[in-house]
Short mmCIF file of C-alpha atoms (C1' of nucleotides) in Angstrom, two decimals:
data_model
loop_
_atom_site.label_atom_id
_atom_site.label_comp_id
_atom_site.label_asym_id
_atom_site.label_seq_id
_atom_site.Cartn_x
_atom_site.Cartn_y
_atom_site.Cartn_z
CA MET A 1 8.62 43.41 -6.08
CA LEU A 2 7.10 46.17 -4.00
CA HIS A 3 3.78 44.96 -2.72
CA THR A 4 3.20 42.26 -5.24
CA ALA A 5 3.46 38.66 -4.20
CA THR A 6 7.10 37.89 -3.47
CA GLU A 7 8.60 35.13 -5.49
CA VAL A 8 9.66 32.24 -3.37
CA ALA A 9 12.51 30.07 -4.56
CA PRO A 10 11.80 26.35 -4.69
CA LEU A 11 13.70 24.07 -2.37
CA PRO A 12 17.10 23.22 -3.90
CA ARG A 13 17.92 19.83 -5.27
CA SER A 14 20.33 19.27 -2.38
CA PHE A 15 17.30 19.15 -0.10
CA PHE A 16 16.30 15.88 -1.76
CA ASP A 17 19.80 14.49 -2.10
CA ARG A 18 19.58 12.85 1.31
CA ASP A 19 18.11 9.84 3.00
CA PRO A 20 14.31 9.59 2.69
CA LEU A 21 14.11 9.22 6.47
CA VAL A 22 15.62 12.70 6.74
CA VAL A 23 13.73 14.25 3.86
CA ALA A 24 10.30 12.96 4.89
CA PRO A 25 9.87 14.88 8.17
CA ALA A 26 11.49 17.94 6.57
CA LEU A 27 8.78 17.91 3.92
CA LEU A 28 6.02 18.48 6.43
CA GLY A 29 4.76 22.03 6.16
CA THR A 30 6.28 22.63 2.73
CA VAL A 31 4.04 23.56 -0.18
CA LEU A 32 3.74 21.75 -3.48
CA ARG A 33 2.53 24.08 -6.20
CA HIS A 34 1.26 23.06 -9.62
CA GLU A 35 0.11 25.33 -12.38
CA LEU A 36 -1.82 23.69 -15.18
CA ASP A 37 -3.57 25.58 -17.94
CA GLY A 38 -3.29 28.76 -15.92
CA GLN A 39 -4.89 27.16 -12.90
CA VAL A 40 -2.85 26.98 -9.73
CA VAL A 41 -3.33 24.55 -6.90
CA ALA A 42 -0.94 24.52 -3.96
CA ILE A 43 -0.97 22.00 -1.15
CA ARG A 44 0.73 22.22 2.20
CA LEU A 45 1.98 18.75 3.07
CA THR A 46 0.72 17.34 6.35
CA GLU A 47 1.40 13.61 6.02
CA VAL A 48 4.12 11.67 4.17
CA GLU A 49 5.79 8.27 4.14
CA ALA A 50 9.43 7.41 3.50
CA TYR A 51 10.41 4.49 1.30
CA LEU A 52 13.98 3.24 1.05
CA GLY A 53 15.51 1.31 -1.80
CA GLU A 54 16.65 -1.94 -3.23
CA GLY A 55 17.11 -4.59 -0.57
CA GLU A 56 16.50 -2.13 2.26
CA ASP A 57 12.75 -1.83 2.39
CA PRO A 58 10.41 -4.67 1.40
CA ALA A 59 7.54 -2.20 1.04
CA SER A 60 9.35 -0.07 -1.52
CA HIS A 61 8.53 -0.28 -5.20
CA THR A 62 12.26 -0.50 -5.84
CA HIS A 63 12.88 -3.30 -3.40
CA ARG A 64 13.54 -5.78 -6.22
CA GLY A 65 15.50 -3.44 -8.40
CA MET A 66 14.87 -1.18 -11.33
CA ARG A 67 11.81 -1.82 -13.50
CA PRO A 68 10.14 0.25 -16.18
CA ARG A 69 7.62 1.62 -13.71
CA ASN A 70 10.03 2.66 -10.98
CA LYS A 71 12.97 3.89 -13.01
CA VAL A 72 12.39 7.52 -12.03
CA MET A 73 13.12 6.53 -8.43
CA PHE A 74 16.67 5.69 -9.51
CA GLY A 75 17.12 9.00 -11.26
CA PRO A 76 18.28 12.33 -9.86
CA PRO A 77 16.64 13.68 -6.70
CA GLY A 78 13.96 16.34 -6.71
CA HIS A 79 11.77 14.69 -9.32
CA LEU A 80 8.23 13.40 -9.08
CA TYR A 81 7.55 9.66 -9.22
CA VAL A 82 3.92 9.06 -10.18
CA TYR A 83 2.45 5.59 -10.35
CA PHE A 84 -0.95 4.14 -11.18
CA THR A 85 -2.60 1.64 -8.88
CA TYR A 86 -5.82 -0.27 -8.24
CA GLY A 87 -6.85 0.37 -11.81
CA MET A 88 -7.95 3.90 -11.03
CA HIS A 89 -5.68 5.91 -8.75
CA TYR A 90 -2.47 7.82 -9.12
CA CYS A 91 -0.07 8.49 -6.25
CA ALA A 92 2.97 10.76 -6.15
CA ASN A 93 6.38 10.57 -4.51
CA LEU A 94 9.32 12.91 -4.35
CA VAL A 95 12.54 11.17 -5.34
CA CYS A 96 15.44 11.30 -2.88
CA ARG A 97 19.13 10.35 -2.87
CA PRO A 98 21.71 10.76 -5.62
CA GLU A 99 21.17 9.39 -9.08
CA GLY A 100 21.64 5.64 -9.23
CA MET A 101 20.29 5.13 -5.72
CA SER A 102 16.57 4.73 -5.12
CA GLY A 103 14.34 6.12 -2.42
CA GLY A 104 11.46 8.50 -2.10
CA VAL A 105 8.71 10.02 -0.05
CA LEU A 106 5.05 9.31 -0.73
CA LEU A 107 2.82 12.37 -0.44
CA ARG A 108 -0.06 11.11 1.65
CA ALA A 109 -2.06 14.18 2.56
CA GLY A 110 -2.14 17.93 2.64
CA GLU A 111 -4.13 21.10 2.97
CA VAL A 112 -5.15 23.02 -0.13
CA VAL A 113 -3.82 26.55 0.42
CA THR A 114 -4.28 27.90 -3.10
CA GLY A 115 -6.84 27.07 -5.75
CA LEU A 116 -9.66 25.76 -3.61
CA GLU A 117 -12.19 26.12 -6.42
CA VAL A 118 -10.03 24.25 -8.88
CA ALA A 119 -9.32 21.49 -6.38
CA ARG A 120 -13.03 21.16 -5.61
CA SER A 121 -13.83 20.76 -9.27
CA ARG A 122 -11.22 18.02 -9.57
CA ARG A 123 -12.55 16.21 -6.50
CA PRO A 124 -16.34 16.31 -6.73
CA ALA A 125 -16.68 13.49 -4.21
CA SER A 126 -15.20 15.59 -1.43
CA LYS A 127 -17.91 17.09 0.74
CA ARG A 128 -15.50 19.01 2.96
CA ASP A 129 -12.40 20.91 1.92
CA ILE A 130 -10.26 18.95 4.33
CA ASP A 131 -11.01 15.84 2.25
CA LEU A 132 -9.70 17.33 -0.98
CA ALA A 133 -6.17 15.99 -0.46
CA ARG A 134 -6.65 13.64 2.44
CA GLY A 135 -5.06 10.43 1.14
CA PRO A 136 -2.38 9.92 -1.51
CA ALA A 137 -4.71 9.32 -4.44
CA ARG A 138 -6.90 12.25 -3.46
CA LEU A 139 -3.87 14.49 -3.22
CA ALA A 140 -2.69 13.39 -6.66
CA SER A 141 -6.17 13.94 -8.03
CA ALA A 142 -6.44 17.44 -6.54
CA MET A 143 -3.09 18.21 -8.19
CA ALA A 144 -4.26 16.63 -11.47
CA PHE A 145 -1.25 14.32 -11.55
CA GLY A 146 -1.16 11.52 -14.10
CA ARG A 147 1.29 9.35 -16.01
CA GLU A 148 2.59 12.36 -17.91
CA ASP A 149 3.84 13.86 -14.66
CA ASP A 150 6.09 10.91 -13.83
CA GLY A 151 9.66 12.18 -13.77
CA ARG A 152 8.92 15.90 -13.59
CA ASP A 153 11.40 18.16 -11.87
CA VAL A 154 10.21 20.10 -8.83
CA CYS A 155 13.41 22.13 -8.29
CA SER A 156 13.65 24.20 -11.45
CA GLY A 157 11.01 26.78 -10.70
CA THR A 158 8.70 25.71 -13.48
CA SER A 159 4.98 25.05 -13.30
CA LEU A 160 5.66 22.43 -10.67
CA SER A 161 7.71 23.26 -7.60
CA LEU A 162 8.13 22.57 -3.94
CA LEU A 163 8.23 25.74 -1.87
CA PRO A 164 9.35 26.23 1.70
CA GLY A 165 6.62 26.73 4.25
CA LYS A 166 6.27 27.80 7.81
CA PRO A 167 8.41 25.46 9.91
CA VAL A 168 6.54 22.84 11.86
CA PRO A 169 7.25 22.88 15.62
CA ARG A 170 9.11 19.73 16.58
CA ALA A 171 6.49 19.06 19.23
CA LYS A 172 3.90 18.58 16.50
CA LEU A 173 5.84 15.94 14.59
CA ARG A 174 4.52 12.42 14.81
CA THR A 175 5.69 9.12 13.37
CA GLY A 176 4.13 5.69 13.06
CA PRO A 177 3.82 2.66 10.81
CA ARG A 178 3.07 3.23 7.15
CA VAL A 179 -0.47 2.81 5.91
CA GLY A 180 -1.57 0.01 3.62
CA VAL A 181 1.69 -1.88 3.60
CA SER A 182 1.70 -5.51 4.60
CA VAL A 183 5.48 -5.76 5.00
CA GLY A 184 7.87 -3.52 6.85
CA VAL A 185 5.23 -2.75 9.45
CA GLU A 186 7.92 -2.56 12.10
CA SER A 187 9.37 0.57 10.53
CA PRO A 188 7.65 3.77 11.74
CA TRP A 189 8.31 5.68 8.54
CA ARG A 190 5.05 7.56 8.28
CA TYR A 191 5.31 11.18 9.39
CA TRP A 192 2.53 13.64 10.03
CA ILE A 193 1.67 16.89 11.79
CA ASP A 194 -0.28 16.34 14.96
CA GLY A 195 -3.74 17.82 15.09
CA GLU A 196 -4.13 18.37 11.35
CA PRO A 197 -7.63 17.54 10.10
CA THR A 198 -6.19 16.69 6.68
CA VAL A 199 -4.22 13.73 7.95
CA SER A 200 -5.76 10.50 6.71
CA VAL A 201 -7.11 8.23 9.35
CA TYR A 202 -5.09 5.15 10.08
CA ARG A 203 -6.69 1.98 8.81
CA PRO A 204 -4.75 -1.19 9.40
CA ALA A 205 -4.10 -3.23 6.26
CA VAL A 206 -6.97 -5.65 5.80
CA ALA A 207 -6.67 -8.86 3.83
CA ARG A 208 -8.51 -8.74 0.56
CA ARG A 209 -11.39 -11.00 -0.35
CA ARG A 210 -10.52 -14.64 -0.63
CA PRO A 211 -12.20 -16.93 -3.19
"C1'" DG B 1 -17.41 -4.21 5.07
"C1'" DA B 2 -17.29 -4.85 -0.07
"C1'" DC B 3 -15.88 -3.98 -4.46
"C1'" DG B 4 -14.19 -1.51 -8.65
"C1'" DT B 5 -10.47 -1.36 -12.04
"C1'" DG B 6 -6.26 -2.32 -14.90
"C1'" DA B 7 -1.26 -2.09 -14.91
"C1'" DT B 8 2.62 -4.47 -13.27
"C1'" DT B 9 5.28 -8.17 -12.06
"C1'" DG B 10 6.83 -12.73 -10.53
"C1'" DT B 11 6.31 -17.35 -11.87
"C1'" DA B 12 5.74 -20.94 -15.25
"C1'" DA C 1 0.83 -16.93 -20.95
"C1'" DC C 2 -1.24 -16.57 -16.28
"C1'" DA C 3 -2.77 -15.00 -11.91
"C1'" DA C 4 -1.85 -12.47 -7.66
"C1'" DT C 5 -1.03 -8.31 -6.06
"C1'" DC C 6 -1.57 -3.50 -5.43
"C1'" DA C 7 1.98 2.64 -0.91
"C1'" DC C 8 -6.68 3.38 -2.41
"C1'" DG C 9 -11.42 5.63 -2.50
"C1'" DT C 10 -16.29 5.24 -2.40
"C1'" DC C 11 -20.49 3.63 -1.17
"C1'" DC C 12 -23.29 0.04 1.43
#
DNA sequence: GACGTGATTGTA
DNA sequence: ACAATCACGTCC
């Protein structure tokens, strides 16, 4: 111990064994750390979105029940749910609620606090460091998440873990409608830290090209 | 504002 | 089998 870096225990599984609407704001300011091939990138979460489960939330991937893709969301809490979308992007969620019940929190944006060089190399399109993990697919890319990371545990103190961070003052908490969802717009289940440059700009869902 | 890109899923 | 959709990012 002495003057070396103190080991920080990851957040316990009980942290995730709650309603996503409770877990989501509590995630702000925490730090997701991933070590891959000896390279560490850690991201302080600044923007997240809560998704409920079957029959509760039309915007949730689990709204219509368990499918091969979303089965991790029905598993035990404290695991990573990674999905592939738009033919090119990955996005990551943290699974909430007890096993058998679905729900999760989408990691929308964060600040790279460790491994800037590694994150830059994974995100060559980012001109500024604040863009490295600004947006869910960018965050996943900076963390090098892919299909193989679907279902990974973040509570066991392995190469992937969620660490406590400096608490966010309540006055800085903001909520609003989720981004990019066409249903469930009335539910203000997006949470972010006010004044953070890493928070993705809100763009209302726009209808895609029609034939 | 437009488009890439391919898995997933509901519908038939 | 088929076609629409998609919790997005990049460049114009």
